[in-house]
PDB file of N, CA and C in Angstrom:
ATOM      1  N   MET W1018       2.166  30.927  -8.082  1.00 78.00           N
ATOM      2  CA  MET W1018       0.828  31.124  -7.531  1.00 78.00           C
ATOM      3  C   MET W1018      -0.193  31.170  -8.656  1.00 78.00           C
ATOM      4  N   PRO W1019      -1.281  30.484  -8.467  1.00 86.00           N
ATOM      5  CA  PRO W1019      -2.337  30.534  -9.484  1.00 86.00           C
ATOM      6  C   PRO W1019      -3.046  31.887  -9.469  1.00 86.00           C
ATOM      7  N   ASN W1020      -3.413  32.359 -10.641  1.00 92.00           N
ATOM      8  CA  ASN W1020      -4.100  33.640 -10.768  1.00 92.00           C
ATOM      9  C   ASN W1020      -5.611  33.488 -10.733  1.00 92.00           C
ATOM     10  N   ILE W1021      -6.092  32.291 -11.019  1.00 95.00           N
ATOM     11  CA  ILE W1021      -7.527  32.055 -11.110  1.00 95.00           C
ATOM     12  C   ILE W1021      -7.992  31.380  -9.826  1.00 95.00           C
ATOM     13  N   ARG W1022      -9.169  31.794  -9.328  1.00 96.00           N
ATOM     14  CA  ARG W1022      -9.664  31.258  -8.050  1.00 96.00           C
ATOM     15  C   ARG W1022      -9.847  29.759  -8.082  1.00 96.00           C
ATOM     16  N   SER W1023     -10.353  29.235  -9.189  1.00 96.00           N
ATOM     17  CA  SER W1023     -10.578  27.795  -9.275  1.00 96.00           C
ATOM     18  C   SER W1023      -9.246  27.038  -9.267  1.00 96.00           C
ATOM     19  N   ALA W1024      -8.217  27.635  -9.873  1.00 96.00           N
ATOM     20  CA  ALA W1024      -6.893  27.012  -9.876  1.00 96.00           C
ATOM     21  C   ALA W1024      -6.293  27.027  -8.473  1.00 96.00           C
ATOM     22  N   ALA W1025      -6.543  28.098  -7.738  1.00 96.00           N
ATOM     23  CA  ALA W1025      -6.053  28.187  -6.362  1.00 96.00           C
ATOM     24  C   ALA W1025      -6.733  27.138  -5.485  1.00 96.00           C
ATOM     25  N   LYS W1026      -8.033  26.973  -5.678  1.00 96.00           N
ATOM     26  CA  LYS W1026      -8.769  25.962  -4.912  1.00 96.00           C
ATOM     27  C   LYS W1026      -8.267  24.564  -5.268  1.00 96.00           C
ATOM     28  N   ARG W1027      -8.054  24.324  -6.538  1.00 97.00           N
ATOM     29  CA  ARG W1027      -7.568  23.017  -6.982  1.00 97.00           C
ATOM     30  C   ARG W1027      -6.196  22.733  -6.365  1.00 97.00           C
ATOM     31  N   HIS W1028      -5.369  23.760  -6.271  1.00 96.00           N
ATOM     32  CA  HIS W1028      -4.041  23.607  -5.668  1.00 96.00           C
ATOM     33  C   HIS W1028      -4.162  23.221  -4.191  1.00 96.00           C
ATOM     34  N   ARG W1029      -5.072  23.882  -3.486  1.00 96.00           N
ATOM     35  CA  ARG W1029      -5.289  23.548  -2.066  1.00 96.00           C
ATOM     36  C   ARG W1029      -5.772  22.108  -1.921  1.00 96.00           C
ATOM     37  N   GLN W1030      -6.692  21.697  -2.798  1.00 97.00           N
ATOM     38  CA  GLN W1030      -7.215  20.329  -2.751  1.00 97.00           C
ATOM     39  C   GLN W1030      -6.109  19.309  -3.028  1.00 97.00           C
ATOM     40  N   ASN W1031      -5.240  19.640  -3.978  1.00 97.00           N
ATOM     41  CA  ASN W1031      -4.145  18.741  -4.312  1.00 97.00           C
ATOM     42  C   ASN W1031      -3.175  18.581  -3.152  1.00 97.00           C
ATOM     43  N   LEU W1032      -2.932  19.654  -2.423  1.00 97.00           N
ATOM     44  CA  LEU W1032      -2.033  19.569  -1.269  1.00 97.00           C
ATOM     45  C   LEU W1032      -2.620  18.674  -0.181  1.00 97.00           C
ATOM     46  N   LYS W1033      -3.931  18.810   0.065  1.00 96.00           N
ATOM     47  CA  LYS W1033      -4.577  17.966   1.068  1.00 96.00           C
ATOM     48  C   LYS W1033      -4.542  16.500   0.640  1.00 96.00           C
ATOM     49  N   ALA W1034      -4.853  16.248  -0.635  1.00 96.00           N
ATOM     50  CA  ALA W1034      -4.866  14.873  -1.142  1.00 96.00           C
ATOM     51  C   ALA W1034      -3.468  14.271  -1.081  1.00 96.00           C
ATOM     52  N   ARG W1035      -2.466  15.077  -1.337  1.00 97.00           N
ATOM     53  CA  ARG W1035      -1.089  14.598  -1.304  1.00 97.00           C
ATOM     54  C   ARG W1035      -0.707  14.130   0.089  1.00 97.00           C
ATOM     55  N   GLU W1036      -1.142  14.872   1.103  1.00 96.00           N
ATOM     56  CA  GLU W1036      -0.868  14.469   2.485  1.00 96.00           C
ATOM     57  C   GLU W1036      -1.567  13.161   2.827  1.00 96.00           C
ATOM     58  N   ARG W1037      -2.820  13.029   2.411  1.00 95.00           N
ATOM     59  CA  ARG W1037      -3.560  11.788   2.661  1.00 95.00           C
ATOM     60  C   ARG W1037      -2.900  10.617   1.952  1.00 95.00           C
ATOM     61  N   ASN W1038      -2.543  10.818   0.681  1.00 97.00           N
ATOM     62  CA  ASN W1038      -1.947   9.739  -0.107  1.00 97.00           C
ATOM     63  C   ASN W1038      -0.592   9.329   0.451  1.00 97.00           C
ATOM     64  N   LYS W1039       0.169  10.323   0.962  1.00 97.00           N
ATOM     65  CA  LYS W1039       1.480  10.010   1.512  1.00 97.00           C
ATOM     66  C   LYS W1039       1.339   9.099   2.725  1.00 97.00           C
ATOM     67  N   ALA W1040       0.341   9.345   3.549  1.00 96.00           N
ATOM     68  CA  ALA W1040       0.111   8.511   4.732  1.00 96.00           C
ATOM     69  C   ALA W1040      -0.244   7.086   4.324  1.00 96.00           C
ATOM     70  N   VAL W1041      -1.085   6.950   3.311  1.00 97.00           N
ATOM     71  CA  VAL W1041      -1.499   5.616   2.869  1.00 97.00           C
ATOM     72  C   VAL W1041      -0.314   4.873   2.249  1.00 97.00           C
ATOM     73  N   LYS W1042       0.492   5.552   1.450  1.00 97.00           N
ATOM     74  CA  LYS W1042       1.632   4.915   0.799  1.00 97.00           C
ATOM     75  C   LYS W1042       2.682   4.487   1.822  1.00 97.00           C
ATOM     76  N   THR W1043       2.861   5.288   2.851  1.00 98.00           N
ATOM     77  CA  THR W1043       3.790   4.915   3.918  1.00 98.00           C
ATOM     78  C   THR W1043       3.295   3.672   4.635  1.00 98.00           C
ATOM     79  N   ARG W1044       1.998   3.608   4.868  1.00 97.00           N
ATOM     80  CA  ARG W1044       1.407   2.436   5.516  1.00 97.00           C
ATOM     81  C   ARG W1044       1.616   1.187   4.654  1.00 97.00           C
ATOM     82  N   ILE W1045       1.466   1.334   3.339  1.00 98.00           N
ATOM     83  CA  ILE W1045       1.694   0.212   2.423  1.00 98.00           C
ATOM     84  C   ILE W1045       3.130  -0.286   2.553  1.00 98.00           C
ATOM     85  N   LYS W1046       4.072   0.637   2.574  1.00 98.00           N
ATOM     86  CA  LYS W1046       5.475   0.244   2.687  1.00 98.00           C
ATOM     87  C   LYS W1046       5.735  -0.496   3.995  1.00 98.00           C
ATOM     88  N   ASN W1047       5.146  -0.024   5.079  1.00 98.00           N
ATOM     89  CA  ASN W1047       5.377  -0.640   6.383  1.00 98.00           C
ATOM     90  C   ASN W1047       4.796  -2.048   6.466  1.00 98.00           C
ATOM     91  N   VAL W1048       3.570  -2.249   5.977  1.00 97.00           N
ATOM     92  CA  VAL W1048       2.977  -3.585   6.062  1.00 97.00           C
ATOM     93  C   VAL W1048       3.672  -4.553   5.108  1.00 97.00           C
ATOM     94  N   THR W1049       4.148  -4.050   3.963  1.00 98.00           N
ATOM     95  CA  THR W1049       4.892  -4.892   3.035  1.00 98.00           C
ATOM     96  C   THR W1049       6.214  -5.317   3.655  1.00 98.00           C
ATOM     97  N   LYS W1050       6.864  -4.374   4.318  1.00 98.00           N
ATOM     98  CA  LYS W1050       8.136  -4.679   4.977  1.00 98.00           C
ATOM     99  C   LYS W1050       7.948  -5.711   6.080  1.00 98.00           C
ATOM    100  N   ALA W1051       6.812  -5.677   6.755  1.00 97.00           N
ATOM    101  CA  ALA W1051       6.538  -6.651   7.817  1.00 97.00           C
ATOM    102  C   ALA W1051       6.447  -8.062   7.245  1.00 97.00           C
ATOM    103  N   VAL W1052       5.862  -8.193   6.057  1.00 97.00           N
ATOM    104  CA  VAL W1052       5.771  -9.511   5.421  1.00 97.00           C
ATOM    105  C   VAL W1052       7.171  -9.997   5.050  1.00 97.00           C
ATOM    106  N   TYR W1053       7.976  -9.112   4.450  1.00 97.00           N
ATOM    107  CA  TYR W1053       9.342  -9.485   4.076  1.00 97.00           C
ATOM    108  C   TYR W1053      10.153  -9.923   5.293  1.00 97.00           C
ATOM    109  N   GLN W1054      10.015  -9.196   6.399  1.00 96.00           N
ATOM    110  CA  GLN W1054      10.772  -9.545   7.603  1.00 96.00           C
ATOM    111  C   GLN W1054      10.326 -10.887   8.163  1.00 96.00           C
ATOM    112  N   ALA W1055       9.033 -11.161   8.145  1.00 95.00           N
ATOM    113  CA  ALA W1055       8.537 -12.438   8.636  1.00 95.00           C
ATOM    114  C   ALA W1055       9.058 -13.584   7.778  1.00 95.00           C
ATOM    115  N   VAL W1056       9.126 -13.362   6.474  1.00 95.00           N
ATOM    116  CA  VAL W1056       9.645 -14.396   5.578  1.00 95.00           C
ATOM    117  C   VAL W1056      11.147 -14.581   5.800  1.00 95.00           C
ATOM    118  N   ASP W1057      11.876 -13.490   5.996  1.00 95.00           N
ATOM    119  CA  ASP W1057      13.311 -13.584   6.250  1.00 95.00           C
ATOM    120  C   ASP W1057      13.613 -14.345   7.532  1.00 95.00           C
ATOM    121  N   HIS W1058      12.773 -14.164   8.546  1.00 95.00           N
ATOM    122  CA  HIS W1058      12.965 -14.861   9.822  1.00 95.00           C
ATOM    123  C   HIS W1058      12.372 -16.266   9.803  1.00 95.00           C
ATOM    124  N   LYS W1059      11.794 -16.638   8.655  1.00 93.00           N
ATOM    125  CA  LYS W1059      11.195 -17.972   8.477  1.00 93.00           C
ATOM    126  C   LYS W1059      10.154 -18.284   9.554  1.00 93.00           C
ATOM    127  N   ASP W1060       9.266 -17.323   9.756  1.00 92.00           N
ATOM    128  CA  ASP W1060       8.199 -17.465  10.752  1.00 92.00           C
ATOM    129  C   ASP W1060       6.851 -17.521  10.022  1.00 92.00           C
ATOM    130  N   PRO W1061       6.331 -18.730   9.754  1.00 92.00           N
ATOM    131  CA  PRO W1061       5.084 -18.831   8.972  1.00 92.00           C
ATOM    132  C   PRO W1061       3.872 -18.208   9.661  1.00 92.00           C
ATOM    133  N   ALA W1062       3.798 -18.305  10.988  1.00 93.00           N
ATOM    134  CA  ALA W1062       2.646 -17.747  11.702  1.00 93.00           C
ATOM    135  C   ALA W1062       2.624 -16.228  11.573  1.00 93.00           C
ATOM    136  N   LYS W1063       3.767 -15.617  11.793  1.00 95.00           N
ATOM    137  CA  LYS W1063       3.846 -14.153  11.695  1.00 95.00           C
ATOM    138  C   LYS W1063       3.643 -13.702  10.253  1.00 95.00           C
ATOM    139  N   ALA W1064       4.134 -14.493   9.309  1.00 95.00           N
ATOM    140  CA  ALA W1064       3.998 -14.146   7.893  1.00 95.00           C
ATOM    141  C   ALA W1064       2.539 -14.185   7.458  1.00 95.00           C
ATOM    142  N   SER W1065       1.799 -15.187   7.938  1.00 94.00           N
ATOM    143  CA  SER W1065       0.388 -15.265   7.535  1.00 94.00           C
ATOM    144  C   SER W1065      -0.420 -14.119   8.137  1.00 94.00           C
ATOM    145  N   MET W1066      -0.092 -13.710   9.354  1.00 96.00           N
ATOM    146  CA  MET W1066      -0.768 -12.547   9.950  1.00 96.00           C
ATOM    147  C   MET W1066      -0.418 -11.276   9.176  1.00 96.00           C
ATOM    148  N   ALA W1067       0.864 -11.151   8.815  1.00 96.00           N
ATOM    149  CA  ALA W1067       1.324  -9.951   8.117  1.00 96.00           C
ATOM    150  C   ALA W1067       0.713  -9.862   6.718  1.00 96.00           C
ATOM    151  N   ILE W1068       0.559 -11.009   6.049  1.00 97.00           N
ATOM    152  CA  ILE W1068       0.005 -10.983   4.695  1.00 97.00           C
ATOM    153  C   ILE W1068      -1.462 -10.581   4.714  1.00 97.00           C
ATOM    154  N   GLN W1069      -2.190 -10.981   5.753  1.00 97.00           N
ATOM    155  CA  GLN W1069      -3.596 -10.575   5.857  1.00 97.00           C
ATOM    156  C   GLN W1069      -3.698  -9.060   6.010  1.00 97.00           C
ATOM    157  N   GLN W1070      -2.844  -8.506   6.864  1.00 97.00           N
ATOM    158  CA  GLN W1070      -2.875  -7.061   7.085  1.00 97.00           C
ATOM    159  C   GLN W1070      -2.427  -6.313   5.823  1.00 97.00           C
ATOM    160  N   ALA W1071      -1.413  -6.844   5.149  1.00 97.00           N
ATOM    161  CA  ALA W1071      -0.914  -6.200   3.936  1.00 97.00           C
ATOM    162  C   ALA W1071      -1.977  -6.220   2.838  1.00 97.00           C
ATOM    163  N   ALA W1072      -2.648  -7.350   2.676  1.00 98.00           N
ATOM    164  CA  ALA W1072      -3.681  -7.449   1.645  1.00 98.00           C
ATOM    165  C   ALA W1072      -4.818  -6.477   1.918  1.00 98.00           C
ATOM    166  N   SER W1073      -5.197  -6.373   3.177  1.00 97.00           N
ATOM    167  CA  SER W1073      -6.263  -5.448   3.551  1.00 97.00           C
ATOM    168  C   SER W1073      -5.859  -4.000   3.260  1.00 97.00           C
ATOM    169  N   THR W1074      -4.644  -3.647   3.638  1.00 97.00           N
ATOM    170  CA  THR W1074      -4.158  -2.275   3.425  1.00 97.00           C
ATOM    171  C   THR W1074      -4.061  -1.962   1.936  1.00 97.00           C
ATOM    172  N   LEU W1075      -3.550  -2.906   1.158  1.00 98.00           N
ATOM    173  CA  LEU W1075      -3.417  -2.674  -0.278  1.00 98.00           C
ATOM    174  C   LEU W1075      -4.790  -2.552  -0.947  1.00 98.00           C
ATOM    175  N   ASP W1076      -5.743  -3.386  -0.530  1.00 98.00           N
ATOM    176  CA  ASP W1076      -7.089  -3.299  -1.098  1.00 98.00           C
ATOM    177  C   ASP W1076      -7.753  -1.967  -0.768  1.00 98.00           C
ATOM    178  N   LYS W1077      -7.556  -1.501   0.454  1.00 97.00           N
ATOM    179  CA  LYS W1077      -8.142  -0.207   0.840  1.00 97.00           C
ATOM    180  C   LYS W1077      -7.514   0.921   0.040  1.00 97.00           C
ATOM    181  N   ALA W1078      -6.208   0.851  -0.174  1.00 97.00           N
ATOM    182  CA  ALA W1078      -5.534   1.891  -0.953  1.00 97.00           C
ATOM    183  C   ALA W1078      -6.038   1.889  -2.391  1.00 97.00           C
ATOM    184  N   ALA W1079      -6.267   0.709  -2.931  1.00 97.00           N
ATOM    185  CA  ALA W1079      -6.785   0.624  -4.299  1.00 97.00           C
ATOM    186  C   ALA W1079      -8.217   1.139  -4.359  1.00 97.00           C
ATOM    187  N   GLN W1080      -8.984   0.846  -3.314  1.00 97.00           N
ATOM    188  CA  GLN W1080     -10.370   1.307  -3.279  1.00 97.00           C
ATOM    189  C   GLN W1080     -10.438   2.829  -3.221  1.00 97.00           C
ATOM    190  N   LYS W1081      -9.497   3.439  -2.503  1.00 95.00           N
ATOM    191  CA  LYS W1081      -9.442   4.902  -2.421  1.00 95.00           C
ATOM    192  C   LYS W1081      -8.744   5.519  -3.623  1.00 95.00           C
ATOM    193  N   ARG W1082      -8.270   4.653  -4.531  1.00 95.00           N
ATOM    194  CA  ARG W1082      -7.574   5.066  -5.747  1.00 95.00           C
ATOM    195  C   ARG W1082      -6.258   5.780  -5.461  1.00 95.00           C
ATOM    196  N   VAL W1083      -5.624   5.414  -4.354  1.00 96.00           N
ATOM    197  CA  VAL W1083      -4.286   5.942  -4.082  1.00 96.00           C
ATOM    198  C   VAL W1083      -3.299   5.217  -4.984  1.00 96.00           C
ATOM    199  N   ILE W1084      -3.504   3.903  -5.157  1.00 97.00           N
ATOM    200  CA  ILE W1084      -2.725   3.134  -6.111  1.00 97.00           C
ATOM    201  C   ILE W1084      -3.705   2.435  -7.058  1.00 97.00           C
ATOM    202  N   HIS W1085      -3.210   2.017  -8.193  1.00 97.00           N
ATOM    203  CA  HIS W1085      -4.057   1.335  -9.170  1.00 97.00           C
ATOM    204  C   HIS W1085      -4.432  -0.045  -8.650  1.00 97.00           C
ATOM    205  N   TRP W1086      -5.632  -0.486  -8.962  1.00 98.00           N
ATOM    206  CA  TRP W1086      -6.110  -1.768  -8.429  1.00 98.00           C
ATOM    207  C   TRP W1086      -5.293  -2.939  -8.936  1.00 98.00           C
ATOM    208  N   LYS W1087      -4.751  -2.827 -10.151  1.00 98.00           N
ATOM    209  CA  LYS W1087      -3.917  -3.920 -10.660  1.00 98.00           C
ATOM    210  C   LYS W1087      -2.565  -3.952  -9.944  1.00 98.00           C
ATOM    211  N   LYS W1088      -2.072  -2.807  -9.562  1.00 98.00           N
ATOM    212  CA  LYS W1088      -0.822  -2.768  -8.802  1.00 98.00           C
ATOM    213  C   LYS W1088      -1.024  -3.423  -7.433  1.00 98.00           C
ATOM    214  N   ALA W1089      -2.158  -3.146  -6.817  1.00 98.00           N
ATOM    215  CA  ALA W1089      -2.466  -3.758  -5.526  1.00 98.00           C
ATOM    216  C   ALA W1089      -2.570  -5.275  -5.670  1.00 98.00           C
ATOM    217  N   ALA W1090      -3.256  -5.735  -6.715  1.00 98.00           N
ATOM    218  CA  ALA W1090      -3.411  -7.171  -6.938  1.00 98.00           C
ATOM    219  C   ALA W1090      -2.057  -7.821  -7.191  1.00 98.00           C
ATOM    220  N   ARG W1091      -1.201  -7.151  -7.933  1.00 98.00           N
ATOM    221  CA  ARG W1091       0.129  -7.687  -8.234  1.00 98.00           C
ATOM    222  C   ARG W1091       0.974  -7.820  -6.970  1.00 98.00           C
ATOM    223  N   LYS W1092       0.940  -6.786  -6.132  1.00 98.00           N
ATOM    224  CA  LYS W1092       1.704  -6.828  -4.881  1.00 98.00           C
ATOM    225  C   LYS W1092       1.190  -7.924  -3.953  1.00 98.00           C
ATOM    226  N   ILE W1093      -0.125  -8.043  -3.841  1.00 98.00           N
ATOM    227  CA  ILE W1093      -0.719  -9.080  -2.980  1.00 98.00           C
ATOM    228  C   ILE W1093      -0.323 -10.456  -3.494  1.00 98.00           C
ATOM    229  N   SER W1094      -0.368 -10.636  -4.802  1.00 98.00           N
ATOM    230  CA  SER W1094      -0.027 -11.926  -5.403  1.00 98.00           C
ATOM    231  C   SER W1094       1.425 -12.292  -5.113  1.00 98.00           C
ATOM    232  N   ARG W1095       2.319 -11.345  -5.257  1.00 97.00           N
ATOM    233  CA  ARG W1095       3.739 -11.619  -5.018  1.00 97.00           C
ATOM    234  C   ARG W1095       4.009 -11.915  -3.552  1.00 97.00           C
ATOM    235  N   LEU W1096       3.367 -11.167  -2.673  1.00 97.00           N
ATOM    236  CA  LEU W1096       3.548 -11.415  -1.243  1.00 97.00           C
ATOM    237  C   LEU W1096       2.996 -12.787  -0.867  1.00 97.00           C
ATOM    238  N   ASN W1097       1.819 -13.126  -1.406  1.00 97.00           N
ATOM    239  CA  ASN W1097       1.224 -14.443  -1.145  1.00 97.00           C
ATOM    240  C   ASN W1097       2.134 -15.564  -1.617  1.00 97.00           C
ATOM    241  N   ARG W1098       2.731 -15.383  -2.772  1.00 96.00           N
ATOM    242  CA  ARG W1098       3.620 -16.404  -3.321  1.00 96.00           C
ATOM    243  C   ARG W1098       4.826 -16.615  -2.405  1.00 96.00           C
ATOM    244  N   MET W1099       5.367 -15.521  -1.875  1.00 95.00           N
ATOM    245  CA  MET W1099       6.495 -15.632  -0.936  1.00 95.00           C
ATOM    246  C   MET W1099       6.090 -16.390   0.319  1.00 95.00           C
ATOM    247  N   VAL W1100       4.951 -16.038   0.884  1.00 95.00           N
ATOM    248  CA  VAL W1100       4.485 -16.675   2.116  1.00 95.00           C
ATOM    249  C   VAL W1100       4.172 -18.147   1.863  1.00 95.00           C
ATOM    250  N   ASN W1101       3.588 -18.464   0.711  1.00 94.00           N
ATOM    251  CA  ASN W1101       3.258 -19.851   0.403  1.00 94.00           C
ATOM    252  C   ASN W1101       4.502 -20.711   0.237  1.00 94.00           C
ATOM    253  N   THR W1102       5.552 -20.168  -0.359  1.00 92.00           N
ATOM    254  CA  THR W1102       6.783 -20.946  -0.486  1.00 92.00           C
ATOM    255  C   THR W1102       7.411 -21.171   0.884  1.00 92.00           C
ATOM    256  N   LEU W1103       7.271 -20.198   1.763  1.00 87.00           N
ATOM    257  CA  LEU W1103       7.789 -20.347   3.127  1.00 87.00           C
ATOM    258  C   LEU W1103       7.026 -21.458   3.857  1.00 87.00           C
ATOM    259  N   GLN W1104       5.709 -21.480   3.692  1.00 81.00           N
ATOM    260  CA  GLN W1104       4.900 -22.479   4.380  1.00 81.00           C
ATOM    261  C   GLN W1104       5.080 -23.869   3.782  1.00 81.00           C
ATOM    262  N   SER W1105       5.386 -23.958   2.494  1.00 82.00           N
ATOM    263  CA  SER W1105       5.569 -25.272   1.875  1.00 82.00           C
ATOM    264  C   SER W1105       6.900 -25.901   2.281  1.00 82.00           C
ATOM    265  N   THR W1106       7.875 -25.061   2.621  1.00 76.00           N
ATOM    266  CA  THR W1106       9.177 -25.598   3.032  1.00 76.00           C
ATOM    267  C   THR W1106       9.153 -26.067   4.474  1.00 76.00           C
ATOM    268  N   HIS W1107       8.210 -25.553   5.256  1.00 67.00           N
ATOM    269  CA  HIS W1107       8.129 -25.963   6.679  1.00 67.00           C
ATOM    270  C   HIS W1107       7.117 -27.040   6.904  1.00 67.00           C
TER     271      HIS W1107
END
């Protein structure tokens, strides 16, 4: 337990932020998994819809500073590359 009032307040703020960040990170995992599943099923239409949603979610997370903006860009780039190879084969 913190002994100083400001430290106690900071601890409370950190707990709230942790809950918010956990929700955003879970959402990132889910939308990323949707892209992977669409690519595994070789469904270009579903993959393109999933990549749009994933890119939007990752950009919002980076904007809120839940994840680093370069990490978001890297993930979007890799997902796009997967979807593009799927579309080029069909």
